[in-house]
Short mmCIF file of C-alpha atoms in Angstrom, two decimals:
data_model
loop_
_atom_site.label_atom_id
_atom_site.label_comp_id
_atom_site.label_asym_id
_atom_site.label_seq_id
_atom_site.Cartn_x
_atom_site.Cartn_y
_atom_site.Cartn_z
CA UNK N 1120 94.90 -17.31 160.61
CA UNK N 1121 97.61 -19.18 162.60
CA UNK N 1122 100.39 -21.08 160.87
CA UNK N 1123 99.84 -24.82 160.87
CA UNK N 1124 103.02 -26.64 159.69
CA UNK N 1125 102.35 -29.67 157.45
CA UNK N 1126 105.57 -31.49 158.19
CA UNK N 1127 107.66 -32.36 161.40
CA UNK N 1128 110.44 -30.16 160.10
CA UNK N 1129 108.06 -27.20 159.75
CA UNK N 1130 106.72 -27.82 163.26
CA UNK N 1131 110.18 -28.02 164.70
CA UNK N 1132 111.36 -24.81 162.91
CA UNK N 1133 108.32 -22.95 164.04
CA UNK N 1134 108.98 -23.97 167.62
CA UNK N 1135 112.61 -22.96 167.47
CA UNK N 1136 111.49 -19.53 166.25
CA UNK N 1137 109.05 -19.08 169.05
CA UNK N 1138 111.57 -20.36 171.78
CA UNK N 1139 114.31 -17.94 170.62
CA UNK N 1140 111.93 -15.01 170.39
CA UNK N 1141 110.81 -15.38 173.99
CA UNK N 1142 114.40 -15.73 175.10
CA UNK N 1143 115.44 -12.47 173.49
CA UNK N 1144 112.19 -10.87 174.96
CA UNK N 1145 113.34 -11.92 178.38
CA UNK N 1146 116.67 -10.28 177.82
CA UNK N 1147 114.95 -6.99 177.00
CA UNK N 1148 116.04 -7.18 173.40
CA UNK N 1149 112.51 -7.55 171.86
CA UNK N 1150 110.27 -5.43 174.15
CA UNK N 1151 106.58 -5.46 173.26
CA UNK N 1152 105.97 -6.39 169.73
CA UNK N 1153 109.39 -5.30 168.42
CA UNK N 1154 111.94 -7.41 166.66
CA UNK N 1155 111.56 -10.35 164.34
CA UNK N 1156 113.24 -13.71 163.62
CA UNK N 1157 113.24 -15.83 160.42
CA UNK N 1158 114.58 -19.27 159.60
CA UNK N 1159 114.96 -21.03 156.26
CA UNK N 1160 113.17 -24.38 156.16
CA UNK N 1161 115.81 -27.10 156.32
CA UNK N 1162 113.95 -29.24 153.82
CA UNK N 1163 113.16 -26.34 151.42
CA UNK N 1164 115.55 -23.35 151.72
CA UNK N 1165 113.53 -21.45 149.13
CA UNK N 1166 110.94 -21.01 151.84
CA UNK N 1167 111.35 -19.41 155.20
CA UNK N 1168 109.35 -18.96 158.40
CA UNK N 1169 109.29 -15.43 159.99
CA UNK N 1170 107.48 -14.12 163.02
CA UNK N 1171 104.12 -12.49 162.29
CA UNK N 1172 103.59 -8.80 162.51
CA UNK N 1173 102.26 -7.22 165.78
CA UNK N 1174 102.77 -10.23 168.04
CA UNK N 1175 103.86 -9.77 171.68
CA UNK N 1176 107.24 -11.43 171.65
CA UNK N 1177 106.96 -12.49 175.23
CA UNK N 1178 103.91 -14.57 174.44
CA UNK N 1179 104.91 -15.83 170.97
CA UNK N 1180 104.08 -19.55 170.07
CA UNK N 1181 104.81 -21.73 167.10
CA UNK N 1182 101.68 -20.72 165.49
CA UNK N 1183 102.54 -17.01 165.41
CA UNK N 1184 104.87 -17.43 162.30
CA UNK N 1185 104.20 -17.00 158.66
CA UNK N 1186 105.74 -18.98 155.67
CA UNK N 1187 107.26 -16.74 153.06
CA UNK N 1188 109.35 -17.06 149.82
CA UNK N 1189 112.92 -16.71 151.22
CA UNK N 1190 114.20 -14.56 148.35
CA UNK N 1191 111.14 -12.19 147.98
CA UNK N 1192 109.57 -12.10 151.43
CA UNK N 1193 106.17 -12.78 149.94
CA UNK N 1194 103.73 -15.00 151.83
CA UNK N 1195 103.45 -18.46 150.26
CA UNK N 1196 100.32 -19.84 152.04
CA UNK N 1197 96.79 -18.28 151.72
CA UNK N 1198 95.04 -16.87 154.70
CA UNK N 1199 98.14 -16.57 156.96
CA UNK N 1200 98.75 -13.72 159.41
CA UNK N 1201 100.64 -10.71 158.06
CA UNK N 1202 104.44 -11.30 158.15
CA UNK N 1203 106.80 -8.92 159.99
CA UNK N 1204 106.87 -5.43 158.52
CA UNK N 1205 110.75 -6.03 157.99
CA UNK N 1206 110.47 -9.24 156.04
CA UNK N 1207 111.83 -7.67 152.98
CA UNK N 1208 115.10 -6.95 154.74
CA UNK N 1209 115.37 -10.58 155.80
CA UNK N 1210 114.81 -11.62 152.11
CA UNK N 1211 117.46 -9.22 150.96
CA UNK N 1212 119.94 -10.88 153.41
CA UNK N 1213 119.01 -14.29 152.24
CA UNK N 1214 119.12 -13.29 148.54
CA UNK N 1215 122.55 -11.94 148.78
CA UNK N 1216 124.46 -13.86 151.46
CA UNK N 1217 122.92 -17.37 151.44
CA UNK N 1218 122.32 -17.17 155.23
CA UNK N 1219 119.85 -19.56 156.81
CA UNK N 1220 118.59 -17.48 159.75
CA UNK N 1221 118.20 -13.74 160.47
CA UNK N 1222 117.45 -12.01 163.66
CA UNK N 1223 116.37 -8.30 164.08
CA UNK N 1224 116.48 -7.04 167.71
CA UNK N 1225 116.22 -3.71 169.66
CA UNK N 1226 119.09 -4.66 171.97
CA UNK N 1227 119.94 -1.47 173.91
CA UNK N 1228 123.57 -0.82 173.31
CA UNK N 1229 123.37 -1.59 169.55
CA UNK N 1230 120.32 0.70 169.36
CA UNK N 1231 122.31 3.52 171.18
CA UNK N 1232 125.23 3.24 168.66
CA UNK N 1233 122.72 3.14 165.76
CA UNK N 1234 121.19 6.42 167.21
CA UNK N 1235 124.64 8.10 167.53
CA UNK N 1236 126.06 7.04 164.29
CA UNK N 1237 123.07 6.72 161.84
CA UNK N 1238 122.20 9.40 159.30
CA UNK N 1239 118.93 10.26 157.74
CA UNK N 1240 119.88 9.84 154.10
CA UNK N 1241 123.35 8.15 153.93
CA UNK N 1242 124.76 4.85 154.80
CA UNK N 1243 127.35 5.14 157.59
CA UNK N 1244 130.21 2.71 158.33
CA UNK N 1245 131.44 2.17 161.78
CA UNK N 1246 135.03 1.04 162.30
CA UNK N 1247 135.30 -1.63 164.98
CA UNK N 1248 138.79 -2.93 165.78
CA UNK N 1249 140.93 -4.70 168.29
CA UNK N 1250 138.26 -6.19 170.46
CA UNK N 1251 138.57 -9.99 170.91
CA UNK N 1252 134.88 -10.38 170.36
CA UNK N 1253 135.38 -9.64 166.68
CA UNK N 1254 136.48 -13.33 166.35
CA UNK N 1255 132.85 -14.31 167.02
CA UNK N 1256 131.68 -12.82 163.81
CA UNK N 1257 133.44 -15.32 161.45
CA UNK N 1258 135.40 -12.56 159.60
CA UNK N 1259 138.25 -13.26 157.31
CA UNK N 1260 140.22 -10.70 159.20
CA UNK N 1261 139.01 -10.61 162.90
CA UNK N 1262 141.33 -7.68 163.72
CA UNK N 1263 138.69 -5.11 162.50
CA UNK N 1264 135.48 -4.66 160.50
CA UNK N 1265 133.38 -1.88 159.19
CA UNK N 1266 129.78 -2.26 160.55
CA UNK N 1267 127.18 -0.54 158.29
CA UNK N 1268 124.43 1.60 159.63
CA UNK N 1269 121.49 2.16 157.36
CA UNK N 1270 119.01 5.00 157.23
CA UNK N 1271 115.73 3.98 158.83
CA UNK N 1272 113.60 4.88 155.81
CA UNK N 1273 109.73 4.89 156.39
CA UNK N 1274 109.42 2.69 153.28
CA UNK N 1275 110.94 -0.70 154.55
CA UNK N 1276 111.47 -1.89 150.75
CA UNK N 1277 113.90 1.17 150.46
CA UNK N 1278 115.82 -0.21 153.38
CA UNK N 1279 115.99 -3.59 151.96
CA UNK N 1280 117.31 -2.29 148.56
CA UNK N 1281 120.05 -0.41 150.42
CA UNK N 1282 120.94 -3.49 152.34
CA UNK N 1283 120.97 -5.80 149.27
CA UNK N 1284 123.09 -3.34 147.29
CA UNK N 1285 125.59 -2.89 150.18
CA UNK N 1286 125.90 -6.59 150.83
CA UNK N 1287 126.45 -7.36 147.19
CA UNK N 1288 129.27 -4.86 146.96
CA UNK N 1289 130.99 -5.84 150.11
CA UNK N 1290 130.89 -9.59 150.44
CA UNK N 1291 133.64 -9.66 153.09
CA UNK N 1292 131.69 -7.48 155.44
CA UNK N 1293 130.36 -8.52 158.87
CA UNK N 1294 127.26 -10.82 159.25
CA UNK N 1295 125.27 -7.94 160.69
CA UNK N 1296 124.05 -4.40 160.33
CA UNK N 1297 122.59 -1.54 162.31
CA UNK N 1298 119.48 0.62 161.43
CA UNK N 1299 119.59 4.28 162.49
CA UNK N 1300 117.57 4.78 165.74
CA UNK N 1301 116.20 1.27 165.29
CA UNK N 1302 118.27 -1.68 166.21
CA UNK N 1303 120.58 -4.51 165.00
CA UNK N 1304 120.18 -7.20 162.46
CA UNK N 1305 122.49 -10.47 162.42
CA UNK N 1306 122.51 -13.69 160.45
CA UNK N 1307 124.11 -17.02 160.15
CA UNK N 1308 124.07 -20.56 158.95
CA UNK N 1309 121.57 -21.46 161.86
CA UNK N 1310 119.53 -19.74 164.46
CA UNK N 1311 122.30 -20.62 167.03
CA UNK N 1312 124.96 -18.92 164.92
CA UNK N 1313 122.76 -15.92 164.18
CA UNK N 1314 122.01 -15.51 167.92
CA UNK N 1315 125.79 -15.89 168.81
CA UNK N 1316 126.53 -13.17 166.22
CA UNK N 1317 123.82 -10.92 167.55
CA UNK N 1318 125.22 -11.24 171.11
CA UNK N 1319 128.74 -10.47 169.84
CA UNK N 1320 127.46 -7.34 168.04
CA UNK N 1321 125.53 -6.22 171.10
CA UNK N 1322 128.50 -6.70 173.44
CA UNK N 1323 130.78 -4.87 170.91
CA UNK N 1324 128.44 -1.93 170.99
CA UNK N 1325 128.24 -2.00 174.71
CA UNK N 1326 131.98 -1.86 174.85
CA UNK N 1327 132.13 1.17 172.41
CA UNK N 1328 129.62 2.93 174.70
CA UNK N 1329 131.50 2.12 177.89
CA UNK N 1330 134.88 3.17 176.46
CA UNK N 1331 133.54 6.65 175.69
CA UNK N 1332 136.08 7.01 172.99
CA UNK N 1333 135.35 8.79 169.74
CA UNK N 1334 133.59 6.68 167.16
CA UNK N 1335 135.29 6.28 163.79
CA UNK N 1336 132.65 6.76 161.16
CA UNK N 1337 132.57 7.23 157.44
CA UNK N 1338 129.58 7.96 155.28
CA UNK N 1339 128.56 7.34 151.62
#
């Protein structure tokens, strides 16, 4: 069943999700049905809209979204399409950080770094420093940051538990993360801010790949 927003705010939010998703598809960051985007409803931040599972991101419309509880990821309306398989990760970010928008993409350079750095059973931390683009992440200290890279467990709830625990313990970390062999997730106070931060993370990963220098990684 397609999502049918009951308010003008819901309709506008659903359209924003669809428009951004198609933009990221056109960039090659959400090929096929990959990737997902969510947004807390401005008039009710306890609820969020997220892209439905299995939808072609190049053809996504405002009706291809699902309304969920922002803190749990559970669908809030009966008869909706199935939410993205990674909804629980979005919910973990909302629960711990208070973000209002989350984007998960398969942008190529971030995915390459996630492939090189990620481990099967431990959280890795990638040191990123000196690049001017770090200022685009809104860090307390833009000189450097440690970007977490999480294991890509088959059980998505296990990933979301890892993410929630890590973010709760490191409140001063970057507004983004990598998933081993999988991609990048970024968040912010709006879809525009989340997109800008996603772009910065992808560009930073591109610079790391092009620099061909040894990556500074620690593991826990």
